[in-house]
Tab-separated table of C-alpha atoms in Angstrom:
chain	number	residue	atom	x	y	z
A	640	MET	CA	26.203	-11.738	9.838
A	641	GLU	CA	23.717	-14.423	10.577
A	642	ARG	CA	21.330	-13.368	13.482
A	643	TYR	CA	22.401	-16.365	15.631
A	644	GLN	CA	26.088	-15.052	15.584
A	645	TYR	CA	24.720	-11.575	16.303
A	646	PHE	CA	22.928	-12.829	19.387
A	647	LYS	CA	26.088	-14.684	20.487
A	648	GLN	CA	28.030	-11.328	20.748
A	649	PHE	CA	25.695	-10.525	23.632
A	650	HIS	CA	25.131	-13.969	25.189
A	651	ASN	CA	26.224	-17.521	24.311
A	652	ILE	CA	22.717	-18.627	23.616
A	653	SER	CA	22.249	-22.241	22.539
A	654	MET	CA	20.929	-23.354	19.251
A	655	ALA	CA	17.892	-24.799	21.047
A	656	ASP	CA	17.177	-21.643	22.730
A	657	TYR	CA	17.685	-19.766	19.505
A	658	ARG	CA	15.111	-22.048	17.758
A	659	LEU	CA	12.781	-21.452	20.736
A	660	LEU	CA	13.045	-17.847	20.278
A	661	THR	CA	12.787	-17.547	16.381
A	662	GLU	CA	10.416	-20.514	15.609
A	663	ASN	CA	7.330	-18.330	16.086
A	664	LEU	CA	8.414	-15.162	14.440
A	665	LYS	CA	5.958	-13.588	11.945
A	666	THR	CA	7.312	-11.712	8.855
A	667	ARG	CA	6.086	-8.378	8.180
A	668	SER	CA	6.777	-6.204	5.191
A	669	PHE	CA	6.683	-2.469	5.297
A	670	LYS	CA	7.027	0.145	2.412
A	671	LYS	CA	9.281	3.119	2.512
A	672	GLY	CA	7.421	5.860	4.657
A	673	ASP	CA	5.380	3.473	6.448
A	674	PHE	CA	4.880	3.971	10.319
A	675	ILE	CA	5.470	1.177	12.535
A	676	THR	CA	4.804	3.099	15.631
A	677	VAL	CA	3.397	6.653	16.202
A	678	PRO	CA	3.155	8.758	19.385
A	679	GLY	CA	0.346	7.614	21.617
A	680	GLN	CA	0.459	4.112	20.237
A	681	VAL	CA	1.849	1.409	22.450
A	682	GLN	CA	4.406	-0.838	20.614
A	683	ARG	CA	3.089	-4.352	21.024
A	684	GLU	CA	5.599	-6.227	18.959
A	685	LEU	CA	9.390	-6.249	18.937
A	686	TYR	CA	10.931	-6.504	15.496
A	687	PHE	CA	14.050	-8.187	14.252
A	688	VAL	CA	15.191	-6.472	11.161
A	689	LYS	CA	15.677	-8.949	8.036
A	690	SER	CA	16.061	-5.905	5.456
A	691	GLY	CA	15.700	-2.333	5.201
A	692	VAL	CA	16.406	0.793	7.508
A	693	GLN	CA	14.210	2.229	10.111
A	694	MET	CA	14.369	5.475	11.975
A	695	ALA	CA	13.103	6.527	15.499
A	696	TYR	CA	12.534	10.338	15.726
A	697	LEU	CA	10.649	12.922	17.566
A	698	ASP	CA	8.902	15.582	15.582
A	699	THR	CA	8.276	18.971	17.160
A	700	SER	CA	6.811	22.091	15.473
A	701	ASP	CA	10.080	23.244	14.254
A	702	LYS	CA	12.385	20.298	14.080
A	703	THR	CA	13.003	16.682	13.739
A	704	TYR	CA	15.275	14.973	16.230
A	705	VAL	CA	16.415	11.600	15.140
A	706	ILE	CA	17.017	9.169	18.045
A	707	ASP	CA	18.189	5.860	16.414
A	708	PHE	CA	18.465	3.917	13.105
A	709	SER	CA	17.811	0.253	12.936
A	710	TYR	CA	19.098	-2.246	10.176
A	711	PHE	CA	20.024	-5.885	9.992
A	712	PRO	CA	20.769	-7.652	12.224
A	713	ASN	CA	19.469	-5.250	14.898
A	714	LEU	CA	16.170	-5.110	16.795
A	715	CYS	CA	13.741	-2.381	15.975
A	716	ALA	CA	11.650	-0.847	18.639
A	717	ILE	CA	10.749	2.019	20.695
A	718	ALA	CA	12.361	0.471	23.730
A	719	GLU	CA	10.350	2.188	26.594
A	720	SER	CA	6.930	1.608	24.683
A	721	PHE	CA	7.537	-2.074	24.105
A	722	SER	CA	9.285	-2.890	27.372
A	723	PHE	CA	6.874	-0.924	29.555
A	724	GLN	CA	3.807	-1.228	27.332
A	725	VAL	CA	3.148	2.490	27.480
A	726	PRO	CA	2.283	4.898	24.704
A	727	SER	CA	5.211	6.010	22.455
A	728	LYS	CA	6.400	9.573	22.780
A	729	TYR	CA	7.846	9.293	19.206
A	730	PHE	CA	7.724	7.797	15.901
A	731	LEU	CA	9.197	4.726	14.273
A	732	THR	CA	9.192	4.656	10.554
A	733	CYS	CA	10.607	2.840	7.457
A	734	LEU	CA	13.357	4.991	5.460
A	735	THR	CA	13.320	2.058	2.973
A	736	ASP	CA	11.242	-0.899	2.128
A	737	SER	CA	11.726	-3.166	5.135
A	738	GLU	CA	11.037	-6.747	5.941
A	739	LEU	CA	10.826	-7.293	9.818
A	740	GLU	CA	10.188	-10.478	11.758
A	741	SER	CA	8.006	-9.844	14.866
A	742	LEU	CA	7.538	-11.128	18.314
A	743	SER	CA	4.603	-10.045	20.602
A	744	TYR	CA	5.301	-8.645	24.038
A	745	GLU	CA	3.304	-11.545	25.504
A	746	ASP	CA	5.126	-14.153	23.588
A	747	LEU	CA	8.561	-12.641	24.714
A	748	GLN	CA	7.374	-12.685	28.207
A	749	ARG	CA	6.549	-16.298	27.951
A	750	LEU	CA	9.849	-17.171	26.390
A	751	VAL	CA	11.852	-15.413	29.171
A	752	ASP	CA	9.778	-17.246	31.820
A	753	GLN	CA	10.599	-20.493	29.877
A	754	SER	CA	14.391	-19.927	29.278
A	755	GLN	CA	16.850	-18.209	31.556
A	756	GLN	CA	19.212	-18.083	28.468
A	757	ILE	CA	16.748	-16.061	26.383
A	758	GLU	CA	16.052	-13.760	29.427
A	759	ARG	CA	19.913	-13.342	29.884
A	760	LEU	CA	20.235	-12.559	26.201
A	761	PHE	CA	17.575	-9.827	26.168
A	762	ARG	CA	19.094	-8.405	29.456
A	763	ARG	CA	22.543	-8.229	27.822
A	764	MET	CA	21.008	-6.668	24.645
A	765	THR	CA	19.385	-3.931	26.716
A	766	GLU	CA	22.474	-3.247	28.725
A	767	ALA	CA	24.366	-2.824	25.332
A	768	MET	CA	21.823	-0.603	24.013
A	769	LEU	CA	21.867	1.541	27.144
A	770	ALA	CA	25.687	1.726	26.923
A	771	GLY	CA	25.220	2.798	23.309
A	772	MET	CA	22.927	5.552	24.265
A	773	ILE	CA	25.350	6.784	27.058
A	774	ASP	CA	28.310	6.754	24.553
A	775	LEU	CA	26.146	8.869	22.142
A	776	HIS	CA	25.380	11.292	24.587
A	777	ILE	CA	29.026	11.699	25.676
A	778	ASP	CA	29.924	11.972	21.984
A	779	LEU	CA	27.350	14.574	21.409
A	780	ARG	CA	28.821	16.653	24.295
A	781	ALA	CA	32.563	16.053	24.139
A	782	MET	CA	33.394	15.489	20.319
A	783	THR	CA	33.727	17.975	17.650
A	784	ILE	CA	31.321	17.688	14.760
A	785	GLU	CA	34.126	16.300	12.439
A	786	GLU	CA	34.903	13.594	15.291
A	787	ARG	CA	31.179	12.654	15.460
A	788	TYR	CA	31.011	12.356	11.629
A	789	LYS	CA	34.103	10.203	11.582
A	790	ALA	CA	32.921	8.010	14.436
A	791	PHE	CA	29.539	7.528	12.655
A	792	CYS	CA	31.337	6.577	9.453
A	793	ARG	CA	33.327	4.006	11.152
A	794	LYS	CA	30.326	2.413	12.892
A	795	SER	CA	27.746	2.642	10.212
A	796	PRO	CA	29.145	3.524	6.827
A	797	GLN	CA	26.460	1.796	4.881
A	798	LEU	CA	23.821	4.334	6.088
A	799	LEU	CA	25.628	7.218	4.337
A	800	HIS	CA	24.031	5.794	1.110
A	801	LEU	CA	20.705	4.578	2.438
A	802	VAL	CA	19.743	7.406	4.811
A	803	PRO	CA	19.011	11.000	3.836
A	804	HIS	CA	21.917	13.078	5.152
A	805	LYS	CA	19.533	15.498	6.966
A	806	TYR	CA	18.661	12.575	9.242
A	807	ILE	CA	22.190	11.517	9.899
A	808	ALA	CA	22.994	15.284	10.698
A	809	SER	CA	20.062	15.271	13.005
A	810	TYR	CA	21.182	12.122	14.753
A	811	LEU	CA	24.710	13.579	15.109
A	812	GLY	CA	23.583	17.069	16.340
A	813	ILE	CA	25.057	18.669	13.319
A	814	ASP	CA	23.681	21.479	11.170
A	815	PRO	CA	22.674	19.842	7.774
A	816	THR	CA	24.909	22.377	5.877
A	817	ASN	CA	27.902	21.386	8.046
A	818	PHE	CA	27.084	17.877	7.504
A	819	SER	CA	27.162	18.303	3.779
A	820	LYS	CA	30.630	19.979	3.943
A	821	LEU	CA	31.913	17.144	6.003
A	822	PHE	CA	30.425	14.577	3.661
A	823	ASN	CA	32.222	16.235	0.761
A	824	HIS	CA	35.477	17.014	2.200
A	825	VAL	CA	36.521	14.882	5.253
A	826	LYS	CA	38.178	11.489	4.371
A	827	PHE	CA	39.302	8.924	6.878
């Protein structure tokens, strides 16, 4: 799906506003394992994924908690660090070689001041992200592990072959051993 069509799912942005938004994007390449943002660092750029898979996660002394995955055509950011320009509480890293297009916080602020349509697009995308996080919390509390696994497979089947299963298990709140059993036995 082309990025313009992806944006139009959230708000019917004009081609002129789309060009205004994308004309100054800068392409950055990252290698597998590179950190985009680390705890304590303020994320100063918003990324638009061109290729690759990225993961946001919290690392404690005994466990890794996966918060989210990003991949084309999604945005890639630690939302609260970027939106409020505060230090991140967790990591954003590349699970695969990745190509991202970036837009600085200052440039985005200028764009939303310049175009009500761009501001509306980002508001609607933020609302969708919030709704998705609420749905994930409900799923983690109300669904069985098999139901969570199946829902993930319907939503993001390509990640099953791109992301180490231990990270998907963490994201779904499933023990890695149970995830392996589901992966090998559950068909939908």
